[in-house]
Amino acid sequence: MLKRKYVNFFVISLLVALISLNFVIDIPWFIYLIILFLWLLITLFGSFFIRWNYHLTSLSSNKNIQENNVSLTFDDGPNAEFTPQILDLLEKHNAKATFFLIGKYAEKHPTIVQDILKKGHSIGNHTYSHTNDFGFFGTNKVISELNTTKGIVEKITGFKMLLYRPAFGVTNPSIQEAVANLKVNSIGWSVRSLDTTSRSEDAILKRITAKVSKGDIILLHDTSKKTIVVLERLLLFLQANNLKSVPAEQLLNIKAYE
Ligand SMILES: [Zn+2]
């Protein structure tokens, strides 16, 4: 897969070579423009698709796993209305999951955070603010967001989280530096449900069931009735296909807390 440092090195080398060559033969200006445009395109795709591992390596699945395990993950909670319903559904089907918490909501709903752990699930960091412009934050601001949420959750649960899921799945050099600095694991996904879009429950379920196999990490959100409906049917599908959901750290064989 493409990596930022190799792409940047290649583009800079190419531009230097062309500028040098320009002394001998005339290079049309649009060639430079095309190269810069392609570079911008690759950088944008690399930033938006976490599975490219363009800026940093995110753990998105474990396809070498022996057991028939997958991992359901829920982002953007805790949510007073929907997280408890999801916890009940998971318990009913004996499924375990990982919840990536937004700090400002964890602060508001500490008992739900405790309930998640009591029921045998794990938790990870999903920033403090989750604002739309998170992708433009500098390294220090990313570090401060992650540390704030980590501190809030530690106060509530006693656990120091090591799993981190980038907001919107967007990564960039600041996030890469923050992850390296804080020594957290960036967790991606291999099956994206798109449960926050206007798609129907049927379409979302079909999208997941068409793809899912052992070792997959499935991205869902504990923020809507739609996800509850999908989850109820998805859990039946997983059971029927002999797939068991376990927390992400178990699937990936890593530590969730310090
Ligand atoms: Zn999110």
PDB file of C-alpha atoms and ligand atoms in Angstrom:
ATOM      1  CA  MET A   1       0.000   0.000   0.000  1.00  0.00           C
ATOM      2  CA  LEU A   2       0.999   3.628  -0.524  1.00  0.00           C
ATOM      3  CA  LYS A   3       2.699   5.356   2.384  1.00  0.00           C
ATOM      4  CA  ARG A   4       2.943   9.115   2.791  1.00  0.00           C
ATOM      5  CA  LYS A   5       6.715   9.253   3.181  1.00  0.00           C
ATOM      6  CA  TYR A   6       7.348   7.243  -0.017  1.00  0.00           C
ATOM      7  CA  VAL A   7       4.798   9.205  -2.038  1.00  0.00           C
ATOM      8  CA  ASN A   8       6.210  12.548  -0.862  1.00  0.00           C
ATOM      9  CA  PHE A   9       9.770  11.407  -1.542  1.00  0.00           C
ATOM     10  CA  PHE A  10       8.807  10.228  -5.034  1.00  0.00           C
ATOM     11  CA  VAL A  11       6.908  13.429  -5.901  1.00  0.00           C
ATOM     12  CA  ILE A  12       9.703  15.721  -4.657  1.00  0.00           C
ATOM     13  CA  SER A  13      12.337  13.665  -6.535  1.00  0.00           C
ATOM     14  CA  LEU A  14      10.241  13.786  -9.695  1.00  0.00           C
ATOM     15  CA  LEU A  15       9.773  17.561  -9.448  1.00  0.00           C
ATOM     16  CA  VAL A  16      13.509  18.121  -8.853  1.00  0.00           C
ATOM     17  CA  ALA A  17      14.324  15.897 -11.841  1.00  0.00           C
ATOM     18  CA  LEU A  18      11.861  17.746 -14.081  1.00  0.00           C
ATOM     19  CA  ILE A  19      13.076  21.182 -12.988  1.00  0.00           C
ATOM     20  CA  SER A  20      16.669  20.076 -13.746  1.00  0.00           C
ATOM     21  CA  LEU A  21      15.597  18.646 -17.090  1.00  0.00           C
ATOM     22  CA  ASN A  22      13.852  21.917 -17.870  1.00  0.00           C
ATOM     23  CA  PHE A  23      17.300  23.495 -18.438  1.00  0.00           C
ATOM     24  CA  VAL A  24      17.831  21.075 -21.332  1.00  0.00           C
ATOM     25  CA  ILE A  25      14.360  20.647 -22.796  1.00  0.00           C
ATOM     26  CA  ASP A  26      11.255  22.687 -22.280  1.00  0.00           C
ATOM     27  CA  ILE A  27       8.822  20.925 -19.898  1.00  0.00           C
ATOM     28  CA  PRO A  28       5.248  22.213 -20.357  1.00  0.00           C
ATOM     29  CA  TRP A  29       3.867  23.843 -17.169  1.00  0.00           C
ATOM     30  CA  PHE A  30       0.796  21.602 -17.099  1.00  0.00           C
ATOM     31  CA  ILE A  31       3.013  18.549 -16.393  1.00  0.00           C
ATOM     32  CA  TYR A  32       3.852  20.082 -12.989  1.00  0.00           C
ATOM     33  CA  LEU A  33       0.186  20.813 -12.437  1.00  0.00           C
ATOM     34  CA  ILE A  34      -0.808  17.205 -13.213  1.00  0.00           C
ATOM     35  CA  ILE A  35       1.838  15.863 -10.793  1.00  0.00           C
ATOM     36  CA  LEU A  36       0.680  18.211  -8.024  1.00  0.00           C
ATOM     37  CA  PHE A  37      -2.951  17.322  -8.688  1.00  0.00           C
ATOM     38  CA  LEU A  38      -2.232  13.577  -8.488  1.00  0.00           C
ATOM     39  CA  TRP A  39      -0.222  14.109  -5.299  1.00  0.00           C
ATOM     40  CA  LEU A  40      -3.147  16.040  -3.772  1.00  0.00           C
ATOM     41  CA  LEU A  41      -5.584  13.312  -4.811  1.00  0.00           C
ATOM     42  CA  ILE A  42      -3.487  10.518  -3.270  1.00  0.00           C
ATOM     43  CA  THR A  43      -3.029  12.555  -0.069  1.00  0.00           C
ATOM     44  CA  LEU A  44      -6.780  13.171   0.195  1.00  0.00           C
ATOM     45  CA  PHE A  45      -7.682   9.522  -0.365  1.00  0.00           C
ATOM     46  CA  GLY A  46      -4.959   8.467   2.073  1.00  0.00           C
ATOM     47  CA  SER A  47      -6.417  10.813   4.697  1.00  0.00           C
ATOM     48  CA  PHE A  48     -10.023   9.707   4.263  1.00  0.00           C
ATOM     49  CA  PHE A  49      -9.550   5.935   3.910  1.00  0.00           C
ATOM     50  CA  ILE A  50      -8.146   4.665   7.171  1.00  0.00           C
ATOM     51  CA  ARG A  51      -7.518   1.218   5.634  1.00  0.00           C
ATOM     52  CA  TRP A  52      -4.913   2.671   3.271  1.00  0.00           C
ATOM     53  CA  ASN A  53      -2.619   3.092   6.319  1.00  0.00           C
ATOM     54  CA  TYR A  54      -1.241   6.084   4.444  1.00  0.00           C
ATOM     55  CA  HIS A  55      -0.247   8.344   7.348  1.00  0.00           C
ATOM     56  CA  LEU A  56      -0.047   5.679  10.056  1.00  0.00           C
ATOM     57  CA  THR A  57      -0.848   2.002  10.541  1.00  0.00           C
ATOM     58  CA  SER A  58      -4.312   1.387  11.932  1.00  0.00           C
ATOM     59  CA  LEU A  59      -5.373  -2.107  12.954  1.00  0.00           C
ATOM     60  CA  SER A  60      -8.469  -2.831  10.874  1.00  0.00           C
ATOM     61  CA  SER A  61      -8.915  -6.622  11.070  1.00  0.00           C
ATOM     62  CA  ASN A  62      -7.170  -9.826  12.065  1.00  0.00           C
ATOM     63  CA  LYS A  63      -7.515 -12.219   9.170  1.00  0.00           C
ATOM     64  CA  ASN A  64      -5.028 -14.697  10.707  1.00  0.00           C
ATOM     65  CA  ILE A  65      -7.322 -15.477  13.586  1.00  0.00           C
ATOM     66  CA  GLN A  66      -8.094 -19.159  14.258  1.00  0.00           C
ATOM     67  CA  GLU A  67     -11.441 -18.710  16.019  1.00  0.00           C
ATOM     68  CA  ASN A  68     -14.647 -17.665  14.252  1.00  0.00           C
ATOM     69  CA  ASN A  69     -14.512 -14.229  15.850  1.00  0.00           C
ATOM     70  CA  VAL A  70     -15.410 -10.767  14.630  1.00  0.00           C
ATOM     71  CA  SER A  71     -15.552  -7.501  16.550  1.00  0.00           C
ATOM     72  CA  LEU A  72     -18.545  -5.182  16.680  1.00  0.00           C
ATOM     73  CA  THR A  73     -17.456  -1.620  17.443  1.00  0.00           C
ATOM     74  CA  PHE A  74     -19.687   1.324  18.317  1.00  0.00           C
ATOM     75  CA  ASP A  75     -18.558   4.925  17.853  1.00  0.00           C
ATOM     76  CA  ASP A  76     -19.802   8.316  19.047  1.00  0.00           C
ATOM     77  CA  GLY A  77     -21.388   7.380  22.398  1.00  0.00           C
ATOM     78  CA  PRO A  78     -22.138   7.055  25.181  1.00  0.00           C
ATOM     79  CA  ASN A  79     -25.694   7.959  24.259  1.00  0.00           C
ATOM     80  CA  ALA A  80     -28.366   8.100  26.986  1.00  0.00           C
ATOM     81  CA  GLU A  81     -31.059   6.654  24.744  1.00  0.00           C
ATOM     82  CA  PHE A  82     -29.335   4.128  22.507  1.00  0.00           C
ATOM     83  CA  THR A  83     -26.259   2.791  24.325  1.00  0.00           C
ATOM     84  CA  PRO A  84     -28.342   1.040  27.042  1.00  0.00           C
ATOM     85  CA  GLN A  85     -30.514  -0.584  24.338  1.00  0.00           C
ATOM     86  CA  ILE A  86     -27.404  -1.815  22.552  1.00  0.00           C
ATOM     87  CA  LEU A  87     -26.008  -3.195  25.816  1.00  0.00           C
ATOM     88  CA  ASP A  88     -29.263  -5.143  26.361  1.00  0.00           C
ATOM     89  CA  LEU A  89     -29.179  -6.567  22.830  1.00  0.00           C
ATOM     90  CA  LEU A  90     -25.545  -7.619  23.116  1.00  0.00           C
ATOM     91  CA  GLU A  91     -26.226  -9.274  26.456  1.00  0.00           C
ATOM     92  CA  LYS A  92     -29.228 -11.153  25.037  1.00  0.00           C
ATOM     93  CA  HIS A  93     -27.014 -12.605  22.305  1.00  0.00           C
ATOM     94  CA  ASN A  94     -23.940 -13.087  24.492  1.00  0.00           C
ATOM     95  CA  ALA A  95     -21.900 -10.814  22.227  1.00  0.00           C
ATOM     96  CA  LYS A  96     -19.048  -8.561  23.371  1.00  0.00           C
ATOM     97  CA  ALA A  97     -18.036  -5.328  21.675  1.00  0.00           C
ATOM     98  CA  THR A  98     -15.839  -2.251  21.898  1.00  0.00           C
ATOM     99  CA  PHE A  99     -17.267   1.244  22.398  1.00  0.00           C
ATOM    100  CA  PHE A 100     -15.203   4.198  21.173  1.00  0.00           C
ATOM    101  CA  LEU A 101     -16.269   7.038  23.438  1.00  0.00           C
ATOM    102  CA  ILE A 102     -16.427  10.757  22.778  1.00  0.00           C
ATOM    103  CA  GLY A 103     -15.025  12.493  25.869  1.00  0.00           C
ATOM    104  CA  LYS A 104     -17.688  15.199  26.155  1.00  0.00           C
ATOM    105  CA  TYR A 105     -20.417  12.513  26.257  1.00  0.00           C
ATOM    106  CA  ALA A 106     -18.508  10.240  28.648  1.00  0.00           C
ATOM    107  CA  GLU A 107     -18.376  13.246  30.994  1.00  0.00           C
ATOM    108  CA  LYS A 108     -22.166  13.596  30.739  1.00  0.00           C
ATOM    109  CA  HIS A 109     -23.042   9.905  31.131  1.00  0.00           C
ATOM    110  CA  PRO A 110     -20.487   8.326  33.484  1.00  0.00           C
ATOM    111  CA  THR A 111     -22.811   5.522  34.625  1.00  0.00           C
ATOM    112  CA  ILE A 112     -23.291   4.328  31.038  1.00  0.00           C
ATOM    113  CA  VAL A 113     -19.505   4.149  30.660  1.00  0.00           C
ATOM    114  CA  GLN A 114     -19.358   2.031  33.822  1.00  0.00           C
ATOM    115  CA  ASP A 115     -22.217  -0.163  32.561  1.00  0.00           C
ATOM    116  CA  ILE A 116     -20.340  -0.854  29.313  1.00  0.00           C
ATOM    117  CA  LEU A 117     -17.425  -2.251  31.316  1.00  0.00           C
ATOM    118  CA  LYS A 118     -19.627  -4.121  33.799  1.00  0.00           C
ATOM    119  CA  LYS A 119     -21.215  -5.998  30.906  1.00  0.00           C
ATOM    120  CA  GLY A 120     -17.807  -7.214  29.710  1.00  0.00           C
ATOM    121  CA  HIS A 121     -17.226  -4.860  26.788  1.00  0.00           C
ATOM    122  CA  SER A 122     -14.189  -2.661  26.276  1.00  0.00           C
ATOM    123  CA  ILE A 123     -13.790   1.054  25.666  1.00  0.00           C
ATOM    124  CA  GLY A 124     -11.543   3.207  23.530  1.00  0.00           C
ATOM    125  CA  ASN A 125     -10.843   6.884  22.879  1.00  0.00           C
ATOM    126  CA  HIS A 126     -12.758   8.685  20.125  1.00  0.00           C
ATOM    127  CA  THR A 127     -11.527  12.241  20.847  1.00  0.00           C
ATOM    128  CA  TYR A 128     -13.097  14.788  23.206  1.00  0.00           C
ATOM    129  CA  SER A 129     -14.991  17.066  20.835  1.00  0.00           C
ATOM    130  CA  HIS A 130     -15.289  15.041  17.595  1.00  0.00           C
ATOM    131  CA  THR A 131     -15.705  18.358  15.770  1.00  0.00           C
ATOM    132  CA  ASN A 132     -15.951  18.473  11.982  1.00  0.00           C
ATOM    133  CA  ASP A 133     -12.651  20.341  11.705  1.00  0.00           C
ATOM    134  CA  PHE A 134     -10.707  17.765  13.746  1.00  0.00           C
ATOM    135  CA  GLY A 135      -8.717  16.894  10.615  1.00  0.00           C
ATOM    136  CA  PHE A 136      -7.210  20.397  10.669  1.00  0.00           C
ATOM    137  CA  PHE A 137      -5.996  20.236  14.290  1.00  0.00           C
ATOM    138  CA  GLY A 138      -2.265  20.404  14.951  1.00  0.00           C
ATOM    139  CA  THR A 139      -0.438  17.689  16.881  1.00  0.00           C
ATOM    140  CA  ASN A 140      -0.702  19.425  20.272  1.00  0.00           C
ATOM    141  CA  LYS A 141      -4.431  19.880  19.946  1.00  0.00           C
ATOM    142  CA  VAL A 142      -4.916  16.221  18.963  1.00  0.00           C
ATOM    143  CA  ILE A 143      -2.812  15.139  21.955  1.00  0.00           C
ATOM    144  CA  SER A 144      -4.794  17.404  24.257  1.00  0.00           C
ATOM    145  CA  GLU A 145      -8.140  16.009  22.977  1.00  0.00           C
ATOM    146  CA  LEU A 146      -7.002  12.424  23.521  1.00  0.00           C
ATOM    147  CA  ASN A 147      -5.504  13.130  26.932  1.00  0.00           C
ATOM    148  CA  THR A 148      -8.631  14.960  28.109  1.00  0.00           C
ATOM    149  CA  THR A 149     -10.866  12.014  27.199  1.00  0.00           C
ATOM    150  CA  LYS A 150      -8.395   9.540  28.669  1.00  0.00           C
ATOM    151  CA  GLY A 151      -8.404  11.507  31.958  1.00  0.00           C
ATOM    152  CA  ILE A 152     -12.213  11.709  32.090  1.00  0.00           C
ATOM    153  CA  VAL A 153     -12.575   7.964  31.496  1.00  0.00           C
ATOM    154  CA  GLU A 154      -9.840   7.133  34.006  1.00  0.00           C
ATOM    155  CA  LYS A 155     -11.694   9.162  36.643  1.00  0.00           C
ATOM    156  CA  ILE A 156     -14.928   7.286  35.899  1.00  0.00           C
ATOM    157  CA  THR A 157     -13.530   3.760  35.519  1.00  0.00           C
ATOM    158  CA  GLY A 158      -9.934   3.656  36.736  1.00  0.00           C
ATOM    159  CA  PHE A 159      -8.826   2.451  33.277  1.00  0.00           C
ATOM    160  CA  LYS A 160      -6.246   4.212  31.099  1.00  0.00           C
ATOM    161  CA  MET A 161      -7.361   3.587  27.524  1.00  0.00           C
ATOM    162  CA  LEU A 162      -4.889   2.498  24.856  1.00  0.00           C
ATOM    163  CA  LEU A 163      -7.286   2.010  21.931  1.00  0.00           C
ATOM    164  CA  TYR A 164      -8.025   5.037  19.781  1.00  0.00           C
ATOM    165  CA  ARG A 165     -10.311   5.428  16.822  1.00  0.00           C
ATOM    166  CA  PRO A 166      -9.787   8.576  14.734  1.00  0.00           C
ATOM    167  CA  ALA A 167     -12.923  10.714  14.347  1.00  0.00           C
ATOM    168  CA  PHE A 168     -14.520  10.150  10.916  1.00  0.00           C
ATOM    169  CA  GLY A 169     -11.680   7.712  10.225  1.00  0.00           C
ATOM    170  CA  VAL A 170      -9.682  10.711   9.031  1.00  0.00           C
ATOM    171  CA  THR A 171      -5.922  10.557   9.594  1.00  0.00           C
ATOM    172  CA  ASN A 172      -3.133  13.042   8.840  1.00  0.00           C
ATOM    173  CA  PRO A 173       0.431  13.882   9.960  1.00  0.00           C
ATOM    174  CA  SER A 174      -0.786  15.480  13.245  1.00  0.00           C
ATOM    175  CA  ILE A 175      -2.739  12.361  14.173  1.00  0.00           C
ATOM    176  CA  GLN A 176       0.199  10.144  13.227  1.00  0.00           C
ATOM    177  CA  GLU A 177       2.499  12.163  15.507  1.00  0.00           C
ATOM    178  CA  ALA A 178      -0.038  12.164  18.354  1.00  0.00           C
ATOM    179  CA  VAL A 179      -0.498   8.379  18.121  1.00  0.00           C
ATOM    180  CA  ALA A 180       3.271   7.840  18.187  1.00  0.00           C
ATOM    181  CA  ASN A 181       3.683  10.264  21.081  1.00  0.00           C
ATOM    182  CA  LEU A 182       0.906   8.774  23.223  1.00  0.00           C
ATOM    183  CA  LYS A 183       1.738   5.157  22.264  1.00  0.00           C
ATOM    184  CA  VAL A 184      -1.893   4.303  21.578  1.00  0.00           C
ATOM    185  CA  ASN A 185      -3.156   1.870  18.958  1.00  0.00           C
ATOM    186  CA  SER A 186      -5.168   3.357  16.122  1.00  0.00           C
ATOM    187  CA  ILE A 187      -8.108   1.053  15.418  1.00  0.00           C
ATOM    188  CA  GLY A 188      -9.829   1.105  12.037  1.00  0.00           C
ATOM    189  CA  TRP A 189     -12.406  -1.258  10.560  1.00  0.00           C
ATOM    190  CA  SER A 190     -12.785  -3.687   7.695  1.00  0.00           C
ATOM    191  CA  VAL A 191     -16.587  -3.482   7.392  1.00  0.00           C
ATOM    192  CA  ARG A 192     -18.173  -0.043   7.393  1.00  0.00           C
ATOM    193  CA  SER A 193     -21.928  -0.234   7.957  1.00  0.00           C
ATOM    194  CA  LEU A 194     -22.749   3.358   6.900  1.00  0.00           C
ATOM    195  CA  ASP A 195     -25.435   3.285   9.604  1.00  0.00           C
ATOM    196  CA  THR A 196     -25.329   7.071   9.984  1.00  0.00           C
ATOM    197  CA  THR A 197     -26.403   7.664   6.378  1.00  0.00           C
ATOM    198  CA  SER A 198     -29.948   7.804   5.000  1.00  0.00           C
ATOM    199  CA  ARG A 199     -29.741   4.191   3.751  1.00  0.00           C
ATOM    200  CA  SER A 200     -32.491   1.811   4.856  1.00  0.00           C
ATOM    201  CA  GLU A 201     -31.999  -0.800   7.587  1.00  0.00           C
ATOM    202  CA  ASP A 202     -32.171  -3.508   4.902  1.00  0.00           C
ATOM    203  CA  ALA A 203     -29.436  -1.882   2.834  1.00  0.00           C
ATOM    204  CA  ILE A 204     -27.171  -1.401   5.866  1.00  0.00           C
ATOM    205  CA  LEU A 205     -27.638  -4.979   7.040  1.00  0.00           C
ATOM    206  CA  LYS A 206     -27.031  -6.329   3.559  1.00  0.00           C
ATOM    207  CA  ARG A 207     -23.862  -4.262   3.243  1.00  0.00           C
ATOM    208  CA  ILE A 208     -22.484  -5.856   6.397  1.00  0.00           C
ATOM    209  CA  THR A 209     -23.657  -9.441   5.857  1.00  0.00           C
ATOM    210  CA  ALA A 210     -22.426  -9.508   2.249  1.00  0.00           C
ATOM    211  CA  LYS A 211     -18.872  -8.815   3.426  1.00  0.00           C
ATOM    212  CA  VAL A 212     -18.379 -10.027   6.955  1.00  0.00           C
ATOM    213  CA  SER A 213     -16.177 -13.005   7.753  1.00  0.00           C
ATOM    214  CA  LYS A 214     -13.976 -14.041  10.666  1.00  0.00           C
ATOM    215  CA  GLY A 215     -11.370 -11.514  11.717  1.00  0.00           C
ATOM    216  CA  ASP A 216     -13.420  -8.490  10.619  1.00  0.00           C
ATOM    217  CA  ILE A 217     -13.940  -5.325  12.636  1.00  0.00           C
ATOM    218  CA  ILE A 218     -17.387  -3.850  12.006  1.00  0.00           C
ATOM    219  CA  LEU A 219     -18.044  -0.128  12.401  1.00  0.00           C
ATOM    220  CA  LEU A 220     -21.426   0.880  13.866  1.00  0.00           C
ATOM    221  CA  HIS A 221     -22.648   3.869  15.902  1.00  0.00           C
ATOM    222  CA  ASP A 222     -24.644   3.776  19.159  1.00  0.00           C
ATOM    223  CA  THR A 223     -26.523   6.901  18.152  1.00  0.00           C
ATOM    224  CA  SER A 224     -29.750   5.907  16.369  1.00  0.00           C
ATOM    225  CA  LYS A 225     -32.807   3.664  16.347  1.00  0.00           C
ATOM    226  CA  LYS A 226     -31.723   2.506  12.906  1.00  0.00           C
ATOM    227  CA  THR A 227     -28.585   0.894  14.323  1.00  0.00           C
ATOM    228  CA  ILE A 228     -30.651  -0.905  16.996  1.00  0.00           C
ATOM    229  CA  VAL A 229     -32.863  -2.446  14.291  1.00  0.00           C
ATOM    230  CA  VAL A 230     -29.833  -3.446  12.215  1.00  0.00           C
ATOM    231  CA  LEU A 231     -27.986  -4.827  15.243  1.00  0.00           C
ATOM    232  CA  GLU A 232     -30.874  -7.061  16.291  1.00  0.00           C
ATOM    233  CA  ARG A 233     -30.852  -8.719  12.869  1.00  0.00           C
ATOM    234  CA  LEU A 234     -27.066  -8.695  12.569  1.00  0.00           C
ATOM    235  CA  LEU A 235     -26.642 -10.572  15.852  1.00  0.00           C
ATOM    236  CA  LEU A 236     -29.002 -13.285  14.578  1.00  0.00           C
ATOM    237  CA  PHE A 237     -27.024 -13.436  11.326  1.00  0.00           C
ATOM    238  CA  LEU A 238     -23.722 -13.788  13.201  1.00  0.00           C
ATOM    239  CA  GLN A 239     -25.137 -16.572  15.369  1.00  0.00           C
ATOM    240  CA  ALA A 240     -26.557 -18.407  12.351  1.00  0.00           C
ATOM    241  CA  ASN A 241     -23.134 -18.178  10.683  1.00  0.00           C
ATOM    242  CA  ASN A 242     -21.260 -19.330  13.751  1.00  0.00           C
ATOM    243  CA  LEU A 243     -19.503 -15.973  14.167  1.00  0.00           C
ATOM    244  CA  LYS A 244     -18.931 -14.599  17.655  1.00  0.00           C
ATOM    245  CA  SER A 245     -18.333 -10.946  18.465  1.00  0.00           C
ATOM    246  CA  VAL A 246     -15.478 -10.237  20.880  1.00  0.00           C
ATOM    247  CA  PRO A 247     -13.938  -6.916  21.991  1.00  0.00           C
ATOM    248  CA  ALA A 248     -11.471  -5.439  19.491  1.00  0.00           C
ATOM    249  CA  GLU A 249      -8.408  -5.983  21.702  1.00  0.00           C
ATOM    250  CA  GLN A 250      -9.221  -9.694  21.935  1.00  0.00           C
ATOM    251  CA  LEU A 251      -9.638  -9.983  18.167  1.00  0.00           C
ATOM    252  CA  LEU A 252      -6.376  -8.101  17.601  1.00  0.00           C
ATOM    253  CA  ASN A 253      -4.519  -9.682  20.497  1.00  0.00           C
ATOM    254  CA  ILE A 254      -3.435  -6.346  21.982  1.00  0.00           C
ATOM    255  CA  LYS A 255      -3.961  -4.490  25.276  1.00  0.00           C
ATOM    256  CA  ALA A 256      -6.946  -2.152  25.700  1.00  0.00           C
ATOM    257  CA  TYR A 257      -5.591  -0.421  28.832  1.00  0.00           C
ATOM    258  CA  GLU A 258      -2.241   0.543  30.306  1.00  0.00           C
TER     259      GLU A 258
HETATM  260 ZN    ZN B   1     -17.133   9.156  15.188  1.00  0.00          ZN
END
